[in-house]
Amino acid sequence: MLQKTSHFMKQANLINGEWVQADSGQTIDVINPATGLKIGTVPKAGRNETRRAIEAAEEAFKSWKKTSALERSKLLRKLHDAILDNQDALAELLTIEQGKSLTESRGEIASSAAYVLWFAEEARRTYGDVVPSPWADRRIIVNREPVGVIAAITPWNFPSSMLSRKIGPALAAGCTAVVKPASQTPYSGLAWGALCEEVGIPKGVVNIVTGSAGEIGDELCTNPLVKKITFTGSTEVGKILIEKSASTVKKVSMELGGNAPFLVFDDADLDRAVQGAITAKYRNSGQTCVCTNRFFVQAGIYEEFVQKLAEASKQLKVGSGLEDGVQQGPLIDEKAVEKVEEFIADAISNGGRVVAGGKRHELGGSFFQPTVIADATTGMKFMKEEIFGPVAPVFKFETEEEAIKLANDTEFGLAAYFYTGDLGRAFRVMEGLKYGMVGVNEGLITTPEAPFGGVKESGLGREGGHQGIDDYLDTKYVCIGGLGL
């Protein structure tokens, strides 16, 4: 099974172009969530290895920043092609360590390549300005320059595409990188090192370390050579990283937790809404930051929507991601299953009605039934807390104003979705929702061409779109005088 992936399954860290083990010789086991079996190990690196990776990135930056935008663009195009040429192998590796279906993994690898291609193009469009001068004998020029060494910390739920949104713009801008992938899914991160080597990206430009999150994170945040931290993960950890980065006043980009609402109005196309709901809820077994966390459905169509959603949920095929036709794989680990069970128990004790699923799947392990809970109320845990599992709580509302108020009743503001057939309502609700991304009559809206990110406690900065490269660039104003004009 691992034959395809063996070329990319690196069980070592990449520091300054060398594949190395941790100084201590210690390793971390990587487990396949579908089988519970060990796949392999990765180094348990700490501060010292991270410092060497940062120093290698700083040294590489001296020459990498001098490469032309065209040169970097060409290398990124090669990287895009290499990812697609190896799509099957990379998807298989991703499924084995993360659990999602092979179909979803192939989609994630394609998305990774698409982000790299987008930023290959954006590399040549980091325009500056010539500003009309208030002085007759001076000229004003505004340049944009790479910030320097960046540190990227990525999560286990999208271990390839989350990295593409960070490595892509960093390299395009002329920055070098130190990357820490999640310990549960390190191979998809380390594979980027193999890919970068393959296409001729110079040594030290991309460095990858696995190991102790605390030690590696502390070094990345406090080392003055690192000029920017980009993190995707929980709001709780994001706040810690922001605080620690304050000591050296780094740029920070944070793509943090979500609590996505999904509003269905009584004038919506119900079948389209259910189809969108399945995508927005159960993709990656509900383990995405933009997954629907709370469904709000207008009273007149409430029961019909609940029944249709329950029926569609029951049709989802659960199993190992490597099997044909599987739509939902396992949750990442036992802890994730226990959290989902906690949410369901809380809902039932507060009057919730389980209309589909509600239990561990008969396959055992960390497989869980796609679940729909009706009669959800604002006192239940999932009104405020992110579920990160295949549970769809459905709340009832009466008026448009009430729906917007319920949707906004959270400290998060990443993604929101709503369905309506009324054009005026579409604009009112879109403008009323306090979220960084809004899907109108669509349940899947992520694309490299658009800025991805949230407001409130869901983060800072944007990934994708022409905005996605901004945080990797510094603005420099140059005033040229004595021109004798």
Short mmCIF file of C-alpha atoms in Angstrom, two decimals:
data_model
loop_
_atom_site.label_atom_id
_atom_site.label_comp_id
_atom_site.label_asym_id
_atom_site.label_seq_id
_atom_site.Cartn_x
_atom_site.Cartn_y
_atom_site.Cartn_z
CA MET A 1 0.00 0.00 0.00
CA LEU A 2 2.84 2.41 0.81
CA GLN A 3 4.74 1.69 -2.40
CA LYS A 4 3.42 4.81 -4.16
CA THR A 5 4.16 7.04 -1.20
CA SER A 6 7.59 5.78 -0.17
CA HIS A 7 9.46 8.45 -2.15
CA PHE A 8 7.66 11.21 -0.22
CA MET A 9 7.35 9.57 3.19
CA LYS A 10 10.34 11.23 4.79
CA GLN A 11 11.06 10.10 8.36
CA ALA A 12 13.56 12.90 8.93
CA ASN A 13 13.66 16.69 9.21
CA LEU A 14 14.91 18.96 6.44
CA ILE A 15 17.43 21.52 7.72
CA ASN A 16 19.67 23.43 5.31
CA GLY A 17 19.15 20.87 2.57
CA GLU A 18 20.01 17.87 4.77
CA TRP A 19 17.60 15.18 6.00
CA VAL A 20 18.45 14.78 9.69
CA GLN A 21 17.22 13.17 12.91
CA ALA A 22 16.63 14.92 16.25
CA ASP A 23 19.75 15.64 18.33
CA SER A 24 18.34 13.45 21.10
CA GLY A 25 17.55 10.58 18.75
CA GLN A 26 13.97 10.64 20.05
CA THR A 27 11.06 10.06 17.70
CA ILE A 28 7.27 10.47 17.55
CA ASP A 29 5.05 7.63 16.33
CA VAL A 30 2.62 8.45 13.52
CA ILE A 31 -0.65 6.49 13.63
CA ASN A 32 -3.14 5.70 10.87
CA PRO A 33 -6.48 6.81 12.38
CA ALA A 34 -8.42 4.27 10.27
CA THR A 35 -6.52 1.26 11.62
CA GLY A 36 -4.89 2.50 14.83
CA LEU A 37 -1.62 1.06 13.50
CA LYS A 38 1.74 2.81 13.45
CA ILE A 39 2.81 4.05 10.02
CA GLY A 40 6.29 5.18 10.99
CA THR A 41 8.13 7.76 13.07
CA VAL A 42 9.40 11.34 12.73
CA PRO A 43 12.08 13.14 14.75
CA LYS A 44 11.14 14.73 18.06
CA ALA A 45 13.08 17.93 17.51
CA GLY A 46 13.23 20.88 19.89
CA ARG A 47 14.77 24.35 20.29
CA ASN A 48 18.28 23.55 19.03
CA GLU A 49 17.17 21.98 15.75
CA THR A 50 14.68 24.82 15.23
CA ARG A 51 17.38 27.43 15.81
CA ARG A 52 19.61 25.75 13.20
CA ALA A 53 16.70 25.70 10.75
CA ILE A 54 16.09 29.42 11.34
CA GLU A 55 19.79 30.21 10.86
CA ALA A 56 19.81 28.17 7.62
CA ALA A 57 16.75 30.09 6.40
CA GLU A 58 18.40 33.40 7.28
CA GLU A 59 21.55 32.46 5.36
CA ALA A 60 19.51 31.29 2.35
CA PHE A 61 17.49 34.53 2.44
CA LYS A 62 20.58 36.57 1.54
CA SER A 63 20.65 35.09 -1.96
CA TRP A 64 16.98 34.05 -2.37
CA LYS A 65 15.73 37.64 -1.91
CA LYS A 66 17.96 38.69 -4.81
CA THR A 67 16.38 36.26 -7.28
CA SER A 68 14.05 37.92 -9.75
CA ALA A 69 10.29 37.63 -9.45
CA LEU A 70 10.32 35.81 -12.80
CA GLU A 71 12.87 33.28 -11.52
CA ARG A 72 10.80 32.56 -8.41
CA SER A 73 7.65 32.34 -10.48
CA LYS A 74 9.23 29.73 -12.76
CA LEU A 75 10.36 27.60 -9.79
CA LEU A 76 6.88 27.78 -8.24
CA ARG A 77 5.36 26.71 -11.56
CA LYS A 78 7.70 23.71 -11.50
CA LEU A 79 6.58 22.98 -7.94
CA HIS A 80 2.93 23.15 -9.06
CA ASP A 81 3.64 20.66 -11.85
CA ALA A 82 5.53 18.31 -9.50
CA ILE A 83 2.60 18.27 -7.06
CA LEU A 84 0.13 17.37 -9.80
CA ASP A 85 2.49 14.80 -11.35
CA ASN A 86 2.53 13.04 -7.97
CA GLN A 87 -1.10 13.68 -7.00
CA ASP A 88 -1.99 10.01 -6.41
CA ALA A 89 1.05 9.27 -4.23
CA LEU A 90 0.63 12.45 -2.18
CA ALA A 91 -3.13 11.81 -1.77
CA GLU A 92 -2.53 8.26 -0.59
CA LEU A 93 0.02 9.44 1.97
CA LEU A 94 -2.41 12.11 3.19
CA THR A 95 -5.25 9.59 3.59
CA ILE A 96 -3.05 7.09 5.43
CA GLU A 97 -1.96 9.62 8.07
CA GLN A 98 -5.08 11.81 8.27
CA GLY A 99 -8.01 9.50 7.50
CA LYS A 100 -10.03 11.50 4.97
CA SER A 101 -11.29 9.77 1.83
CA LEU A 102 -8.97 9.38 -1.13
CA THR A 103 -11.34 11.57 -3.16
CA GLU A 104 -11.00 14.39 -0.62
CA SER A 105 -7.24 13.88 -0.41
CA ARG A 106 -6.88 14.12 -4.18
CA GLY A 107 -8.92 17.32 -4.01
CA GLU A 108 -6.65 18.71 -1.29
CA ILE A 109 -3.51 17.96 -3.30
CA ALA A 110 -5.07 19.65 -6.35
CA SER A 111 -5.91 22.64 -4.14
CA SER A 112 -2.30 22.74 -2.90
CA ALA A 113 -1.06 22.89 -6.47
CA ALA A 114 -3.61 25.57 -7.36
CA TYR A 115 -2.41 27.84 -4.52
CA VAL A 116 1.21 27.40 -5.62
CA LEU A 117 0.30 28.32 -9.20
CA TRP A 118 -1.69 31.35 -8.01
CA PHE A 119 1.26 32.68 -6.04
CA ALA A 120 3.66 31.88 -8.90
CA GLU A 121 1.58 34.41 -10.82
CA GLU A 122 1.30 36.87 -7.89
CA ALA A 123 5.11 36.86 -7.50
CA ARG A 124 5.27 39.10 -10.57
CA ARG A 125 2.56 41.47 -9.37
CA THR A 126 3.90 42.80 -6.07
CA TYR A 127 3.74 46.31 -7.43
CA GLY A 128 5.13 49.40 -5.74
CA ASP A 129 4.28 53.05 -6.50
CA VAL A 130 5.79 56.24 -7.82
CA VAL A 131 3.97 58.91 -5.81
CA PRO A 132 3.56 62.49 -7.12
CA SER A 133 6.04 64.50 -5.05
CA PRO A 134 5.16 67.70 -3.18
CA TRP A 135 8.76 68.88 -3.82
CA ALA A 136 9.92 69.90 -7.28
CA ASP A 137 13.45 68.49 -6.80
CA ARG A 138 12.56 65.19 -5.10
CA ARG A 139 10.96 61.94 -6.19
CA ILE A 140 8.95 59.50 -4.03
CA ILE A 141 9.18 55.76 -4.65
CA VAL A 142 7.40 53.05 -2.64
CA ASN A 143 8.87 49.53 -2.89
CA ARG A 144 7.68 46.21 -1.49
CA GLU A 145 10.34 43.85 -0.19
CA PRO A 146 10.27 40.34 1.37
CA VAL A 147 10.02 40.40 5.18
CA GLY A 148 12.74 37.75 5.64
CA VAL A 149 12.51 34.39 7.41
CA ILE A 150 8.93 33.29 8.06
CA ALA A 151 7.73 30.53 10.39
CA ALA A 152 4.69 28.46 9.41
CA ILE A 153 2.79 26.24 11.86
CA THR A 154 0.10 24.06 10.29
CA PRO A 155 -2.70 21.77 11.57
CA TRP A 156 -3.52 18.09 11.03
CA ASN A 157 -6.87 18.52 9.27
CA PHE A 158 -5.50 19.88 5.95
CA PRO A 159 -1.79 19.03 6.25
CA SER A 160 -0.96 19.79 2.61
CA SER A 161 -3.18 22.67 1.48
CA MET A 162 -2.69 24.71 4.68
CA LEU A 163 1.03 24.62 3.94
CA SER A 164 0.58 25.62 0.29
CA ARG A 165 -1.12 28.85 1.40
CA LYS A 166 1.98 29.73 3.44
CA ILE A 167 4.91 28.35 1.44
CA GLY A 168 3.41 29.62 -1.84
CA PRO A 169 3.24 33.34 -0.96
CA ALA A 170 6.42 33.20 1.16
CA LEU A 171 8.56 31.88 -1.68
CA ALA A 172 6.80 34.09 -4.24
CA ALA A 173 7.60 37.19 -2.16
CA GLY A 174 11.26 36.21 -1.77
CA CYS A 175 11.06 34.97 1.83
CA THR A 176 12.57 31.77 3.23
CA ALA A 177 10.69 29.46 5.59
CA VAL A 178 10.84 27.24 8.64
CA VAL A 179 7.83 24.96 8.79
CA LYS A 180 6.38 22.95 11.67
CA PRO A 181 3.69 20.50 10.53
CA ALA A 182 1.33 18.86 13.03
CA SER A 183 2.80 15.81 14.78
CA GLN A 184 -0.29 13.73 13.91
CA THR A 185 0.13 14.33 10.16
CA PRO A 186 3.79 15.20 9.56
CA TYR A 187 4.41 13.27 6.35
CA SER A 188 2.31 15.52 4.12
CA GLY A 189 4.36 18.45 5.46
CA LEU A 190 7.73 16.72 5.04
CA ALA A 191 6.71 15.76 1.48
CA TRP A 192 6.91 19.48 0.60
CA GLY A 193 10.63 19.29 1.40
CA ALA A 194 11.09 16.43 -1.06
CA LEU A 195 9.09 18.31 -3.70
CA CYS A 196 11.09 21.53 -3.21
CA GLU A 197 14.34 19.57 -3.58
CA GLU A 198 13.04 17.88 -6.72
CA VAL A 199 12.28 21.14 -8.53
CA GLY A 200 15.57 22.84 -7.58
CA ILE A 201 14.56 25.26 -4.84
CA PRO A 202 17.91 26.06 -3.14
CA LYS A 203 18.87 24.46 0.17
CA GLY A 204 17.83 26.40 3.26
CA VAL A 205 14.95 28.17 1.52
CA VAL A 206 12.44 25.68 2.97
CA ASN A 207 13.26 23.92 6.26
CA ILE A 208 10.89 21.50 8.01
CA VAL A 209 11.03 20.48 11.68
CA THR A 210 8.78 18.06 13.58
CA GLY A 211 8.59 17.50 17.32
CA SER A 212 7.76 19.32 20.52
CA ALA A 213 5.14 21.97 19.72
CA GLY A 214 6.06 23.98 22.82
CA GLU A 215 9.83 24.05 22.24
CA ILE A 216 9.64 24.61 18.48
CA GLY A 217 6.88 27.22 18.85
CA ASP A 218 8.77 29.12 21.54
CA GLU A 219 11.92 29.32 19.42
CA LEU A 220 9.98 30.44 16.34
CA CYS A 221 8.17 33.16 18.34
CA THR A 222 11.14 34.53 20.25
CA ASN A 223 14.00 34.22 17.75
CA PRO A 224 14.62 37.71 16.30
CA LEU A 225 15.69 36.27 12.93
CA VAL A 226 12.09 35.18 12.32
CA LYS A 227 10.17 38.18 10.97
CA LYS A 228 6.72 36.66 10.58
CA ILE A 229 4.63 33.86 12.11
CA THR A 230 1.79 32.33 10.14
CA PHE A 231 -0.42 29.85 12.00
CA THR A 232 -3.52 27.83 11.28
CA GLY A 233 -5.15 26.21 14.29
CA SER A 234 -7.17 26.92 17.41
CA THR A 235 -7.90 30.41 18.72
CA GLU A 236 -6.49 29.35 22.09
CA VAL A 237 -3.06 28.47 20.65
CA GLY A 238 -3.18 31.46 18.28
CA LYS A 239 -3.50 33.85 21.22
CA ILE A 240 -0.44 32.28 22.88
CA LEU A 241 1.60 32.65 19.67
CA ILE A 242 0.54 36.30 19.26
CA GLU A 243 1.53 37.01 22.85
CA LYS A 244 4.92 35.30 22.52
CA SER A 245 5.63 36.99 19.18
CA ALA A 246 5.10 40.39 20.78
CA SER A 247 8.57 40.20 22.37
CA THR A 248 10.16 40.64 18.93
CA VAL A 249 7.24 42.53 17.27
CA LYS A 250 6.76 40.05 14.44
CA LYS A 251 4.15 40.20 11.74
CA VAL A 252 1.48 37.59 12.48
CA SER A 253 -1.12 35.89 10.30
CA MET A 254 -3.65 33.82 12.19
CA GLU A 255 -6.30 31.55 10.71
CA LEU A 256 -8.07 30.42 13.86
CA GLY A 257 -11.23 28.71 15.09
CA GLY A 258 -14.66 28.96 13.56
CA ASN A 259 -18.29 28.56 14.56
CA ALA A 260 -19.89 28.68 11.13
CA PRO A 261 -23.63 29.28 10.93
CA PHE A 262 -25.72 27.90 8.05
CA LEU A 263 -29.00 29.79 7.62
CA VAL A 264 -31.89 28.38 5.58
CA PHE A 265 -34.78 30.77 4.85
CA ASP A 266 -38.24 29.60 3.87
CA ASP A 267 -37.79 30.95 0.33
CA ALA A 268 -34.68 28.81 -0.26
CA ASP A 269 -34.30 25.95 -2.73
CA LEU A 270 -34.50 23.24 -0.06
CA ASP A 271 -32.83 20.45 -2.02
CA ARG A 272 -29.93 22.74 -2.94
CA ALA A 273 -29.67 23.78 0.72
CA VAL A 274 -29.50 20.14 1.89
CA GLN A 275 -26.85 19.36 -0.73
CA GLY A 276 -24.84 22.38 0.43
CA ALA A 277 -25.36 21.37 4.06
CA ILE A 278 -23.86 17.92 3.49
CA THR A 279 -20.76 19.49 1.91
CA ALA A 280 -20.45 22.26 4.50
CA LYS A 281 -20.92 19.89 7.47
CA TYR A 282 -19.45 16.48 6.70
CA ARG A 283 -16.41 17.29 4.57
CA ASN A 284 -13.37 15.77 6.31
CA SER A 285 -15.77 14.24 8.88
CA GLY A 286 -16.67 17.73 10.10
CA GLN A 287 -13.04 18.46 10.98
CA THR A 288 -12.56 21.79 9.22
CA CYS A 289 -12.48 25.33 10.58
CA VAL A 290 -15.09 26.42 8.01
CA CYS A 291 -17.43 23.46 8.64
CA THR A 292 -20.97 24.36 9.61
CA ASN A 293 -21.26 24.27 13.38
CA ARG A 294 -24.83 25.54 13.75
CA PHE A 295 -27.77 25.18 11.36
CA PHE A 296 -30.50 27.83 11.69
CA VAL A 297 -33.69 27.00 9.78
CA GLN A 298 -36.84 29.11 9.45
CA ALA A 299 -39.85 27.68 11.29
CA GLY A 300 -42.04 27.09 8.20
CA ILE A 301 -39.60 24.63 6.62
CA TYR A 302 -37.87 23.39 9.76
CA GLU A 303 -39.19 19.81 9.98
CA GLU A 304 -38.88 19.22 6.22
CA PHE A 305 -35.25 20.39 6.25
CA VAL A 306 -34.42 18.26 9.31
CA GLN A 307 -35.86 15.13 7.69
CA LYS A 308 -34.11 15.73 4.36
CA LEU A 309 -30.79 16.42 6.08
CA ALA A 310 -31.18 13.30 8.24
CA GLU A 311 -31.91 11.13 5.20
CA ALA A 312 -28.94 12.53 3.27
CA SER A 313 -26.68 12.03 6.32
CA LYS A 314 -27.69 8.37 6.61
CA GLN A 315 -26.67 7.82 2.96
CA LEU A 316 -23.05 8.83 3.57
CA LYS A 317 -20.65 5.90 3.29
CA VAL A 318 -18.33 5.67 6.30
CA GLY A 319 -15.09 3.70 6.19
CA SER A 320 -11.36 3.71 5.59
CA GLY A 321 -10.45 6.55 3.24
CA LEU A 322 -8.59 4.13 0.95
CA GLU A 323 -11.78 2.18 0.12
CA ASP A 324 -13.78 3.01 -3.00
CA GLY A 325 -16.84 5.18 -2.52
CA VAL A 326 -16.08 6.15 1.08
CA GLN A 327 -17.30 9.69 1.86
CA GLN A 328 -16.44 9.93 5.55
CA GLY A 329 -13.32 8.56 7.18
CA PRO A 330 -12.46 8.27 10.88
CA LEU A 331 -12.02 11.15 13.30
CA ILE A 332 -8.37 11.96 13.95
CA ASP A 333 -8.20 10.17 17.34
CA GLU A 334 -10.10 8.87 20.37
CA LYS A 335 -10.02 12.28 22.05
CA ALA A 336 -11.95 13.75 19.12
CA VAL A 337 -14.59 11.01 19.44
CA GLU A 338 -15.00 11.68 23.17
CA LYS A 339 -15.48 15.39 22.48
CA VAL A 340 -18.24 14.63 19.95
CA GLU A 341 -19.94 12.28 22.44
CA GLU A 342 -19.78 15.03 25.05
CA PHE A 343 -21.57 17.47 22.71
CA ILE A 344 -24.29 14.92 21.91
CA ALA A 345 -24.85 14.00 25.59
CA ASP A 346 -25.12 17.70 26.45
CA ALA A 347 -27.67 18.24 23.66
CA ILE A 348 -29.81 15.26 24.69
CA SER A 349 -29.81 16.34 28.35
CA ASN A 350 -31.05 19.77 27.19
CA GLY A 351 -33.93 18.46 25.09
CA GLY A 352 -32.15 17.73 21.79
CA ARG A 353 -33.66 15.09 19.50
CA VAL A 354 -31.27 12.75 17.65
CA VAL A 355 -32.78 12.11 14.20
CA ALA A 356 -29.74 10.47 12.57
CA GLY A 357 -26.63 8.81 13.96
CA GLY A 358 -25.63 9.84 17.45
CA LYS A 359 -23.25 6.97 18.19
CA ARG A 360 -19.85 5.54 17.40
CA HIS A 361 -19.87 3.68 14.11
CA GLU A 362 -20.02 -0.13 14.10
CA LEU A 363 -16.58 -0.10 12.41
CA GLY A 364 -15.15 0.81 15.82
CA GLY A 365 -11.97 2.81 16.39
CA SER A 366 -12.53 6.52 15.86
CA PHE A 367 -15.27 6.11 13.24
CA PHE A 368 -18.47 8.01 14.09
CA GLN A 369 -21.94 8.06 12.58
CA PRO A 370 -22.97 11.22 10.70
CA THR A 371 -25.34 12.80 13.22
CA VAL A 372 -28.27 15.22 13.03
CA ILE A 373 -29.77 16.74 16.19
CA ALA A 374 -33.10 18.57 16.02
CA ASP A 375 -34.60 20.99 18.58
CA ALA A 376 -31.19 22.54 19.27
CA THR A 377 -31.25 25.49 21.68
CA THR A 378 -28.85 28.32 22.49
CA GLY A 379 -28.07 26.78 25.90
CA MET A 380 -26.33 23.80 24.29
CA LYS A 381 -22.52 23.59 24.09
CA PHE A 382 -22.31 23.76 20.32
CA MET A 383 -23.86 27.24 20.28
CA LYS A 384 -20.52 28.60 21.50
CA GLU A 385 -17.94 25.79 21.11
CA GLU A 386 -16.51 24.39 17.88
CA ILE A 387 -17.62 20.76 17.33
CA PHE A 388 -14.93 19.51 14.91
CA GLY A 389 -16.88 16.35 14.19
CA PRO A 390 -19.80 14.98 12.11
CA VAL A 391 -22.61 16.46 14.22
CA ALA A 392 -25.25 18.79 12.75
CA PRO A 393 -27.35 20.64 15.38
CA VAL A 394 -30.43 22.30 13.85
CA PHE A 395 -31.91 25.41 15.52
CA LYS A 396 -35.25 27.02 14.62
CA PHE A 397 -35.80 30.74 13.97
CA GLU A 398 -38.79 32.91 13.03
CA THR A 399 -37.50 36.16 11.49
CA GLU A 400 -34.56 37.32 9.37
CA GLU A 401 -33.39 39.67 12.15
CA GLU A 402 -33.42 36.80 14.66
CA ALA A 403 -31.40 34.59 12.29
CA ILE A 404 -28.68 37.22 11.82
CA LYS A 405 -28.52 37.86 15.56
CA LEU A 406 -28.17 34.13 16.35
CA ALA A 407 -25.54 33.69 13.63
CA ASN A 408 -23.45 36.57 15.01
CA ASP A 409 -23.78 35.45 18.64
CA THR A 410 -20.23 34.10 18.87
CA GLU A 411 -16.71 35.45 19.33
CA PHE A 412 -15.76 33.70 16.08
CA GLY A 413 -16.15 35.15 12.57
CA LEU A 414 -14.58 32.87 9.98
CA ALA A 415 -17.17 31.45 7.53
CA ALA A 416 -20.96 31.67 7.25
CA TYR A 417 -23.45 30.22 4.77
CA PHE A 418 -27.07 31.00 3.96
CA TYR A 419 -29.70 29.97 1.45
CA THR A 420 -32.44 32.21 0.09
CA GLY A 421 -34.25 32.85 -3.18
CA ASP A 422 -34.79 36.55 -2.43
CA LEU A 423 -32.19 38.94 -3.90
CA GLY A 424 -32.92 41.74 -1.42
CA ARG A 425 -32.61 39.31 1.50
CA ALA A 426 -29.33 37.98 0.06
CA PHE A 427 -27.80 41.47 0.33
CA ARG A 428 -29.32 42.27 3.73
CA VAL A 429 -28.11 39.03 5.31
CA MET A 430 -24.70 39.12 3.61
CA GLU A 431 -24.12 42.62 4.96
CA GLY A 432 -25.52 41.72 8.38
CA LEU A 433 -23.26 38.70 8.98
CA LYS A 434 -20.02 39.56 10.79
CA TYR A 435 -17.80 36.99 9.06
CA GLY A 436 -14.72 37.07 6.86
CA MET A 437 -16.26 34.73 4.27
CA VAL A 438 -19.89 34.25 3.30
CA GLY A 439 -21.40 31.63 0.97
CA VAL A 440 -24.77 32.58 -0.53
CA ASN A 441 -26.55 29.47 -1.84
CA GLU A 442 -23.16 27.68 -1.77
CA GLY A 443 -21.67 25.36 0.85
CA LEU A 444 -18.09 25.19 -0.45
CA ILE A 445 -16.47 28.54 -1.27
CA THR A 446 -12.68 28.19 -0.85
CA THR A 447 -10.57 28.99 -3.93
CA PRO A 448 -7.05 30.42 -4.43
CA GLU A 449 -8.44 33.46 -6.23
CA ALA A 450 -10.34 34.68 -3.14
CA PRO A 451 -9.03 35.89 0.26
CA PHE A 452 -9.47 33.23 2.98
CA GLY A 453 -9.64 34.39 6.61
CA GLY A 454 -11.80 35.61 9.45
CA VAL A 455 -12.70 38.50 11.71
CA LYS A 456 -13.13 38.79 15.48
CA GLU A 457 -11.35 35.91 17.26
CA SER A 458 -11.11 33.87 14.06
CA GLY A 459 -7.91 35.53 13.04
CA LEU A 460 -5.77 38.17 11.36
CA GLY A 461 -4.70 38.46 7.75
CA ARG A 462 -5.81 36.63 4.61
CA GLU A 463 -4.59 33.62 2.64
CA GLY A 464 -5.29 33.46 -1.09
CA GLY A 465 -6.46 36.24 -3.37
CA HIS A 466 -4.11 39.09 -4.26
CA GLN A 467 -4.22 39.87 -0.52
CA GLY A 468 -2.50 36.57 0.33
CA ILE A 469 1.02 37.79 -0.43
CA ASP A 470 0.72 41.12 1.43
CA ASP A 471 1.76 39.84 4.86
CA TYR A 472 5.02 38.48 3.42
CA LEU A 473 6.09 41.92 2.19
CA ASP A 474 7.37 45.07 3.90
CA THR A 475 6.64 48.49 2.45
CA LYS A 476 9.66 50.76 1.99
CA TYR A 477 9.34 54.46 1.17
CA VAL A 478 12.33 56.03 -0.61
CA CYS A 479 12.68 59.80 -1.02
CA ILE A 480 15.27 60.78 -3.63
CA GLY A 481 16.46 64.39 -3.35
CA GLY A 482 19.13 66.66 -4.80
CA LEU A 483 17.96 65.95 -8.31
CA GLY A 484 18.52 69.55 -9.41
CA LEU A 485 15.29 69.58 -11.39
#
